[in-house]
Amino acid sequence: LIEIQTSSRDVTSKKIAEEAIEKALAKERELNELRTNLVSTISHEFRTPMTTIRTSAELISMYLENQNVVNGNRLQKRVTIITEEIDRIVELMNAVLTISKEDSGKTNFNPTSFDLKEFCLEIVDNNYLNNLNLPMVITNFNGSTFTVNADKKLMEYAILNILNNAFKYSEKSAKVILNLSSTSDTIVLEIIDFGIGIPKEDHVKLFNTFFRASNTDGFQGTGLGLYIAKTFTKKNSGTIALESELGKGTKVTMKFPLNK
Ligand code: ADP
């Protein structure tokens, strides 16, 4: 009888504990939902005034260029600062929105099977070939098949973030190398630059949110790009690692399972 009583007490307390956990989880889901909606609303509400301010700044800039205004150069510099700061706010809002969506499980994830080689070539063609101010991307391919099973949008976001960093933290005329190779079960994507590099003591924190290395003064950024790139690479069953030497350059290596 004692045994039966004890086990029925165990069952009751287990049930109470389960209910408490379920309640706490529901509360957390609700809070996450609230936060995502808040971030989403704020960022959408910001977008319209930001666009208006940016367009106005561009008009002022054109006016200053056409008229011979006294102190025109100083004003022009101020207008440039306005435009750059707005771009920074919009970039930050977009990144925070992306993270908030991901945290609350709302990121669209539709994996398909595709050729990563063709995909990388498309990214380079669409984003860099027409911009003569940027250094060149040299692409090398080694292997016969490059099929991955992944979400294209998330893959593009991650690769573009890494490529943009490689350009941003390099001399305008320097080159960026994209190597893609495949073994019997893995595809390895390397993006190599010969830019400013990263101090050793900062390496461990690079994938944390809002972290920026100590040598990035004068470079615009949010400190969220690598965090998002890592999150999306993991979601696509991949891994990401970074090696860097101050003053010499940086190599980011992403690995994905080959989809046979
Ligand atoms: P950010 O928007 O600041 O570029 P990221 O999250 O993309 O943020 O990168 C985090 C930090 O890592 C950057 O601020 C920079 O200090 C460093 N970093 C990333 N990629 C490179 C690179 N290719 N060369 C030099 N530093 C880099």
Tab-separated table of C-alpha atoms and ligand atoms in Angstrom:
chain	number	residue	atom	x	y	z
A	1	LEU	CA	0.000	0.000	0.000
A	2	ILE	CA	2.842	2.341	0.926
A	3	GLU	CA	4.466	1.566	-2.445
A	4	ILE	CA	1.264	2.393	-4.355
A	5	GLN	CA	0.801	5.638	-2.396
A	6	THR	CA	4.420	6.701	-3.085
A	7	SER	CA	4.181	5.966	-6.796
A	8	SER	CA	0.867	7.805	-7.150
A	9	ARG	CA	2.444	10.788	-5.338
A	10	ASP	CA	5.373	10.587	-7.801
A	11	VAL	CA	2.988	10.606	-10.746
A	12	THR	CA	1.128	13.642	-9.350
A	13	SER	CA	4.291	15.670	-8.690
A	14	LYS	CA	5.644	14.712	-12.148
A	15	LYS	CA	2.398	15.974	-13.692
A	16	ILE	CA	2.598	19.234	-11.730
A	17	ALA	CA	6.227	19.713	-12.807
A	18	GLU	CA	5.338	19.009	-16.462
A	19	GLU	CA	2.491	21.501	-16.348
A	20	ALA	CA	4.769	24.147	-14.813
A	21	ILE	CA	7.384	23.568	-17.551
A	22	GLU	CA	4.734	23.745	-20.285
A	23	LYS	CA	3.409	27.018	-18.786
A	24	ALA	CA	6.910	28.521	-18.633
A	25	LEU	CA	7.592	27.484	-22.249
A	26	ALA	CA	4.276	28.976	-23.402
A	27	LYS	CA	5.156	32.231	-21.616
A	28	GLU	CA	8.566	32.285	-23.294
A	29	ARG	CA	6.985	31.667	-26.715
A	30	GLU	CA	4.558	34.507	-26.056
A	31	LEU	CA	7.370	36.879	-25.033
A	32	ASN	CA	9.438	35.904	-28.083
A	33	GLU	CA	6.450	36.555	-30.335
A	34	LEU	CA	5.917	39.944	-28.682
A	35	ARG	CA	9.584	40.882	-29.124
A	36	THR	CA	9.629	39.833	-32.799
A	37	ASN	CA	6.482	41.819	-33.497
A	38	LEU	CA	7.905	44.841	-31.688
A	39	VAL	CA	11.231	44.715	-33.559
A	40	SER	CA	9.397	44.163	-36.837
A	41	THR	CA	7.004	47.086	-36.254
A	42	ILE	CA	9.781	49.442	-35.172
A	43	SER	CA	11.965	48.581	-38.145
A	44	HIS	CA	9.091	49.035	-40.604
A	45	GLU	CA	8.092	52.324	-38.952
A	46	PHE	CA	11.720	53.484	-39.226
A	47	ARG	CA	12.072	52.615	-42.893
A	48	THR	CA	9.790	55.322	-44.320
A	49	PRO	CA	11.265	58.319	-42.445
A	50	MET	CA	14.779	57.002	-43.107
A	51	THR	CA	14.088	56.854	-46.838
A	52	THR	CA	12.652	60.387	-46.737
A	53	ILE	CA	15.676	61.777	-44.867
A	54	ARG	CA	18.078	59.976	-47.235
A	55	THR	CA	16.322	61.301	-50.353
A	56	SER	CA	16.323	64.834	-48.887
A	57	ALA	CA	20.054	64.555	-48.116
A	58	GLU	CA	20.698	63.468	-51.713
A	59	LEU	CA	18.707	66.470	-53.021
A	60	ILE	CA	20.688	68.863	-50.808
A	61	SER	CA	23.892	67.244	-52.044
A	62	MET	CA	22.839	67.771	-55.701
A	63	TYR	CA	21.884	71.377	-54.935
A	64	LEU	CA	25.273	72.046	-53.328
A	65	GLU	CA	27.014	70.536	-56.335
A	66	ASN	CA	25.111	72.710	-58.816
A	67	GLN	CA	25.248	76.005	-56.899
A	68	ASN	CA	28.446	77.661	-55.878
A	69	VAL	CA	27.505	77.808	-52.206
A	70	VAL	CA	29.871	79.447	-49.719
A	71	ASN	CA	31.225	76.723	-47.432
A	72	GLY	CA	29.759	74.190	-49.906
A	73	ASN	CA	32.452	71.629	-49.160
A	74	ARG	CA	31.867	71.666	-45.437
A	75	LEU	CA	28.133	71.324	-45.960
A	76	GLN	CA	28.708	68.557	-48.501
A	77	LYS	CA	30.711	66.616	-45.870
A	78	ARG	CA	27.859	66.983	-43.374
A	79	VAL	CA	25.352	65.699	-45.929
A	80	THR	CA	27.595	62.711	-46.654
A	81	ILE	CA	27.683	61.936	-42.910
A	82	ILE	CA	23.855	62.039	-42.780
A	83	THR	CA	23.601	59.575	-45.683
A	84	GLU	CA	26.205	57.211	-44.190
A	85	GLU	CA	24.609	57.255	-40.752
A	86	ILE	CA	21.192	56.504	-42.229
A	87	ASP	CA	22.626	53.577	-44.149
A	88	ARG	CA	24.139	52.332	-40.870
A	89	ILE	CA	20.823	52.575	-39.007
A	90	VAL	CA	18.977	50.744	-41.800
A	91	GLU	CA	21.680	48.023	-41.898
A	92	LEU	CA	21.455	47.632	-38.125
A	93	MET	CA	17.650	47.487	-38.127
A	94	ASN	CA	17.680	44.856	-40.873
A	95	ALA	CA	20.251	42.738	-39.010
A	96	VAL	CA	18.358	42.978	-35.695
A	97	LEU	CA	15.146	42.034	-37.489
A	98	THR	CA	16.852	39.014	-39.084
A	99	ILE	CA	18.138	37.816	-35.690
A	100	SER	CA	14.829	38.422	-33.934
A	101	LYS	CA	12.994	36.453	-36.634
A	102	GLU	CA	15.464	33.595	-36.308
A	103	ASP	CA	15.273	33.581	-32.482
A	104	SER	CA	11.517	33.175	-32.587
A	105	GLY	CA	11.683	30.406	-35.188
A	106	LYS	CA	10.150	32.522	-37.948
A	107	THR	CA	12.959	32.359	-40.520
A	108	ASN	CA	11.735	30.766	-43.743
A	109	PHE	CA	13.698	27.572	-44.294
A	110	ASN	CA	13.128	25.771	-47.593
A	111	PRO	CA	16.101	23.562	-48.426
A	112	THR	CA	16.534	22.432	-52.031
A	113	SER	CA	19.258	20.555	-53.862
A	114	PHE	CA	21.503	22.820	-55.991
A	115	ASP	CA	25.000	23.283	-57.402
A	116	LEU	CA	27.065	25.473	-55.058
A	117	LYS	CA	29.571	26.260	-57.838
A	118	GLU	CA	26.899	27.806	-60.090
A	119	PHE	CA	25.440	29.541	-57.054
A	120	CYS	CA	28.793	31.143	-56.069
A	121	LEU	CA	29.400	32.273	-59.662
A	122	GLU	CA	25.937	33.878	-59.704
A	123	ILE	CA	26.596	35.700	-56.411
A	124	VAL	CA	29.899	37.068	-57.733
A	125	ASP	CA	28.323	38.053	-61.098
A	126	ASN	CA	25.310	39.749	-59.528
A	127	ASN	CA	27.097	41.638	-56.807
A	128	TYR	CA	30.637	42.440	-57.775
A	129	LEU	CA	31.414	42.282	-61.477
A	130	ASN	CA	29.726	45.566	-62.319
A	131	ASN	CA	31.300	47.509	-59.491
A	132	LEU	CA	34.661	48.717	-60.724
A	133	ASN	CA	35.552	50.212	-57.321
A	134	LEU	CA	35.767	46.804	-55.721
A	135	PRO	CA	38.705	44.416	-55.899
A	136	MET	CA	38.304	41.377	-58.107
A	137	VAL	CA	37.052	38.008	-56.940
A	138	ILE	CA	39.250	35.211	-58.259
A	139	THR	CA	37.346	31.915	-58.302
A	140	ASN	CA	38.979	28.461	-58.222
A	141	PHE	CA	37.052	25.220	-58.414
A	142	ASN	CA	38.446	21.816	-57.597
A	143	GLY	CA	36.182	18.774	-57.797
A	144	SER	CA	33.459	17.312	-59.985
A	145	THR	CA	30.237	17.744	-58.015
A	146	PHE	CA	29.197	20.567	-55.736
A	147	THR	CA	25.596	19.665	-54.924
A	148	VAL	CA	24.309	20.820	-51.552
A	149	ASN	CA	20.942	20.531	-49.871
A	150	ALA	CA	20.338	23.961	-48.398
A	151	ASP	CA	18.122	27.016	-48.270
A	152	LYS	CA	19.322	29.325	-51.063
A	153	LYS	CA	18.356	32.586	-49.353
A	154	LEU	CA	20.171	31.728	-46.118
A	155	MET	CA	23.177	30.444	-48.076
A	156	GLU	CA	23.338	33.672	-50.102
A	157	TYR	CA	23.049	35.783	-46.951
A	158	ALA	CA	25.959	33.932	-45.296
A	159	ILE	CA	28.268	33.931	-48.358
A	160	LEU	CA	27.532	37.587	-49.184
A	161	ASN	CA	28.281	38.637	-45.620
A	162	ILE	CA	31.684	36.942	-45.743
A	163	LEU	CA	32.483	38.325	-49.211
A	164	ASN	CA	31.376	41.841	-48.214
A	165	ASN	CA	33.639	41.695	-45.158
A	166	ALA	CA	36.548	40.511	-47.318
A	167	PHE	CA	36.060	43.597	-49.535
A	168	LYS	CA	35.295	46.022	-46.740
A	169	TYR	CA	38.414	45.205	-44.748
A	170	SER	CA	40.767	45.219	-47.770
A	171	GLU	CA	42.433	47.874	-49.920
A	172	LYS	CA	40.207	48.895	-52.816
A	173	SER	CA	42.622	47.387	-55.345
A	174	ALA	CA	43.356	44.169	-53.469
A	175	LYS	CA	42.035	40.801	-54.570
A	176	VAL	CA	39.673	38.372	-52.899
A	177	ILE	CA	39.907	34.645	-53.594
A	178	LEU	CA	36.970	32.235	-53.553
A	179	ASN	CA	38.027	28.574	-53.526
A	180	LEU	CA	35.494	25.804	-53.800
A	181	SER	CA	36.517	22.162	-53.549
A	182	SER	CA	34.720	18.903	-52.956
A	183	THR	CA	35.731	15.548	-51.545
A	184	SER	CA	33.623	12.373	-51.471
A	185	ASP	CA	31.365	13.747	-48.735
A	186	THR	CA	32.184	17.419	-48.051
A	187	ILE	CA	32.196	20.717	-49.944
A	188	VAL	CA	34.693	23.279	-48.714
A	189	LEU	CA	34.236	26.971	-49.501
A	190	GLU	CA	37.091	29.332	-48.655
A	191	ILE	CA	36.977	33.107	-48.928
A	192	ILE	CA	40.417	34.655	-48.596
A	193	ASP	CA	41.409	38.306	-48.430
A	194	PHE	CA	44.691	40.148	-47.966
A	195	GLY	CA	43.278	43.011	-45.936
A	196	ILE	CA	43.767	44.428	-42.463
A	197	GLY	CA	43.389	41.090	-40.636
A	198	ILE	CA	42.199	40.691	-37.042
A	199	PRO	CA	44.229	40.929	-33.800
A	200	LYS	CA	44.735	37.490	-32.232
A	201	GLU	CA	43.099	38.393	-28.900
A	202	ASP	CA	39.842	39.204	-30.732
A	203	HIS	CA	39.515	35.876	-32.577
A	204	VAL	CA	37.468	34.060	-29.907
A	205	LYS	CA	34.793	36.780	-29.808
A	206	LEU	CA	34.276	37.299	-33.546
A	207	PHE	CA	31.062	35.296	-33.838
A	208	ASN	CA	29.431	37.017	-30.832
A	209	THR	CA	26.667	39.563	-31.392
A	210	PHE	CA	27.805	43.193	-31.700
A	211	PHE	CA	31.491	42.315	-31.443
A	212	ARG	CA	33.866	44.370	-33.608
A	213	ALA	CA	37.648	43.934	-33.543
A	214	SER	CA	39.807	46.717	-32.103
A	215	ASN	CA	41.258	47.666	-35.523
A	216	THR	CA	37.936	48.527	-37.242
A	217	ASP	CA	37.886	52.271	-36.513
A	218	GLY	CA	36.732	54.056	-39.651
A	219	PHE	CA	35.013	50.953	-41.090
A	220	GLN	CA	31.235	50.897	-40.959
A	221	GLY	CA	29.558	47.838	-39.511
A	222	THR	CA	27.150	46.386	-36.984
A	223	GLY	CA	29.089	43.448	-35.527
A	224	LEU	CA	26.161	41.189	-36.423
A	225	GLY	CA	27.209	39.856	-39.846
A	226	LEU	CA	29.402	36.976	-38.687
A	227	TYR	CA	26.867	35.940	-36.039
A	228	ILE	CA	24.124	35.723	-38.683
A	229	ALA	CA	26.467	34.010	-41.174
A	230	LYS	CA	27.268	31.345	-38.557
A	231	THR	CA	23.625	30.871	-37.544
A	232	PHE	CA	22.505	30.421	-41.173
A	233	THR	CA	25.466	28.176	-42.062
A	234	LYS	CA	24.592	25.893	-39.124
A	235	LYS	CA	20.953	25.887	-40.205
A	236	ASN	CA	22.153	24.672	-43.617
A	237	SER	CA	24.039	21.802	-41.872
A	238	GLY	CA	27.385	23.531	-42.362
A	239	THR	CA	30.263	24.775	-40.240
A	240	ILE	CA	32.183	28.034	-40.391
A	241	ALA	CA	35.665	28.909	-39.106
A	242	LEU	CA	37.883	31.966	-39.394
A	243	GLU	CA	41.664	32.304	-39.440
A	244	SER	CA	43.333	35.682	-39.575
A	245	GLU	CA	46.631	37.446	-39.158
A	246	LEU	CA	46.827	41.124	-38.331
A	247	GLY	CA	48.028	43.133	-41.318
A	248	LYS	CA	48.126	40.086	-43.601
A	249	GLY	CA	44.559	38.951	-44.190
A	250	THR	CA	41.718	36.653	-43.318
A	251	LYS	CA	40.437	33.267	-44.440
A	252	VAL	CA	36.897	32.090	-43.746
A	253	THR	CA	36.208	28.390	-44.318
A	254	MET	CA	32.689	27.023	-44.670
A	255	LYS	CA	31.996	23.292	-44.960
A	256	PHE	CA	28.795	21.626	-46.135
A	257	PRO	CA	27.847	17.979	-46.578
A	258	LEU	CA	27.877	16.900	-50.234
A	259	ASN	CA	24.375	15.931	-51.329
A	260	LYS	CA	24.910	12.701	-53.276
B	1	ADP	P1	30.804	44.137	-39.094
B	1	ADP	O1	29.449	44.597	-39.480
B	1	ADP	O2	31.444	44.974	-38.034
B	1	ADP	O3	31.718	43.919	-40.258
B	1	ADP	P2	30.785	41.248	-38.615
B	1	ADP	O4	29.978	40.508	-37.625
B	1	ADP	O5	30.592	40.917	-40.049
B	1	ADP	O6	30.554	42.775	-38.302
B	1	ADP	O7	32.290	41.003	-38.248
B	1	ADP	C1	32.707	41.148	-36.890
B	1	ADP	C2	34.080	41.764	-36.843
B	1	ADP	O8	35.037	40.830	-37.351
B	1	ADP	C3	34.247	43.009	-37.698
B	1	ADP	O9	33.840	44.158	-37.022
B	1	ADP	C4	35.745	42.989	-37.944
B	1	ADP	O10	36.404	43.518	-36.829
B	1	ADP	C5	36.078	41.513	-38.028
B	1	ADP	N1	36.129	40.983	-39.413
B	1	ADP	C6	35.228	40.201	-40.018
B	1	ADP	N2	35.644	39.849	-41.250
B	1	ADP	C7	36.836	40.434	-41.430
B	1	ADP	C8	37.799	40.452	-42.500
B	1	ADP	N3	37.587	39.800	-43.643
B	1	ADP	N4	38.937	41.168	-42.314
B	1	ADP	C9	39.168	41.822	-41.153
B	1	ADP	N5	38.306	41.857	-40.111
B	1	ADP	C10	37.165	41.163	-40.247
